[in-house]
């Protein structure tokens, strides 16, 4: 992936997660597409979004944000669930 594309993705992550201080890191590895869509639809009804992230690029985007604490846990297949009133709603 070129440096320009990486820069665009980091910029998108920063914009997408701006103002977000609470989130849950989940792994959707092994979950099929239909199940993932059902889960996303159910969560969207609660105003919760799920975004798959590239670990290294997310680390760069999160380093100066409220999600900095997630950096150490970004390994393997990672998705960030965020939104709703609090992180308890997300969990």
Short mmCIF file of C-alpha atoms in Angstrom, two decimals, residues 7-86:
data_model
loop_
_atom_site.label_atom_id
_atom_site.label_comp_id
_atom_site.label_asym_id
_atom_site.label_seq_id
_atom_site.Cartn_x
_atom_site.Cartn_y
_atom_site.Cartn_z
CA UNK A 7 -2.12 8.81 4.80
CA UNK A 8 -5.69 8.93 3.44
CA UNK A 9 -6.77 6.01 5.62
CA UNK A 10 -5.21 7.55 8.74
CA UNK A 11 -6.98 10.84 7.95
CA UNK A 12 -10.28 8.95 7.59
CA UNK A 13 -9.80 7.16 10.92
CA UNK A 14 -9.03 10.47 12.65
CA UNK A 15 -12.19 12.05 11.22
CA UNK A 16 -14.35 8.99 11.94
CA UNK A 17 -13.21 8.63 15.56
CA UNK A 18 -12.93 12.35 16.36
CA UNK A 19 -14.51 13.07 19.74
CA UNK A 20 -14.84 9.36 20.56
CA UNK A 21 -13.33 8.59 23.96
CA UNK A 22 -14.94 5.21 24.67
CA UNK A 23 -14.92 2.18 22.40
CA UNK A 24 -14.71 -1.59 22.49
CA UNK A 25 -12.17 -3.51 20.45
CA UNK A 26 -13.59 -6.74 19.00
CA UNK A 27 -12.38 -9.48 16.71
CA UNK A 28 -14.80 -10.64 14.05
CA UNK A 29 -12.42 -13.36 12.90
CA UNK A 30 -14.36 -16.51 12.14
CA UNK A 31 -17.72 -14.73 12.00
CA UNK A 32 -19.45 -15.16 8.66
CA UNK A 33 -20.72 -12.32 6.50
CA UNK A 34 -24.41 -12.94 7.21
CA UNK A 35 -23.83 -13.03 10.97
CA UNK A 36 -21.71 -9.89 10.77
CA UNK A 37 -24.45 -8.05 8.88
CA UNK A 38 -27.09 -9.15 11.42
CA UNK A 39 -24.88 -7.96 14.28
CA UNK A 40 -24.17 -4.61 12.60
CA UNK A 41 -27.90 -4.09 11.93
CA UNK A 42 -28.79 -4.87 15.55
CA UNK A 43 -26.06 -2.54 16.84
CA UNK A 44 -27.06 0.22 14.42
CA UNK A 45 -30.51 0.14 16.03
CA UNK A 46 -28.77 1.11 19.27
CA UNK A 47 -26.73 3.84 17.52
CA UNK A 48 -23.55 1.74 17.69
CA UNK A 49 -21.15 1.56 14.73
CA UNK A 50 -18.55 -1.11 13.99
CA UNK A 51 -15.50 -0.26 11.89
CA UNK A 52 -12.80 -2.72 10.84
CA UNK A 53 -9.37 -1.11 11.10
CA UNK A 54 -5.86 -1.79 9.92
CA UNK A 55 -3.88 -2.09 13.14
CA UNK A 56 -0.77 -0.04 12.29
CA UNK A 57 -2.78 2.73 10.67
CA UNK A 58 -5.23 2.83 13.58
CA UNK A 59 -2.30 3.12 16.01
CA UNK A 60 -1.13 6.24 14.16
CA UNK A 61 -4.64 7.69 14.13
CA UNK A 62 -5.35 6.93 17.81
CA UNK A 63 -2.05 8.19 19.29
CA UNK A 64 -3.35 11.73 19.96
CA UNK A 65 -6.96 10.82 20.66
CA UNK A 66 -9.19 9.49 23.40
CA UNK A 67 -8.66 6.00 21.98
CA UNK A 68 -4.91 5.95 22.68
CA UNK A 69 -5.42 3.20 25.27
CA UNK A 70 -6.53 0.79 22.51
CA UNK A 71 -3.12 0.93 20.79
CA UNK A 72 -1.60 -1.91 22.81
CA UNK A 73 -4.53 -4.22 22.03
CA UNK A 74 -4.54 -3.72 18.25
CA UNK A 75 -3.41 -7.16 17.12
CA UNK A 76 -4.89 -9.64 14.70
CA UNK A 77 -8.21 -8.85 13.06
CA UNK A 78 -9.54 -5.74 14.81
CA UNK A 79 -12.83 -3.90 14.71
CA UNK A 80 -13.79 -0.89 16.79
CA UNK A 81 -17.34 -0.66 18.16
CA UNK A 82 -18.32 2.84 19.25
CA UNK A 83 -21.24 5.22 19.66
CA UNK A 84 -24.36 5.17 21.83
CA UNK A 85 -24.50 6.88 25.21
CA UNK A 86 -21.57 5.09 26.83
#
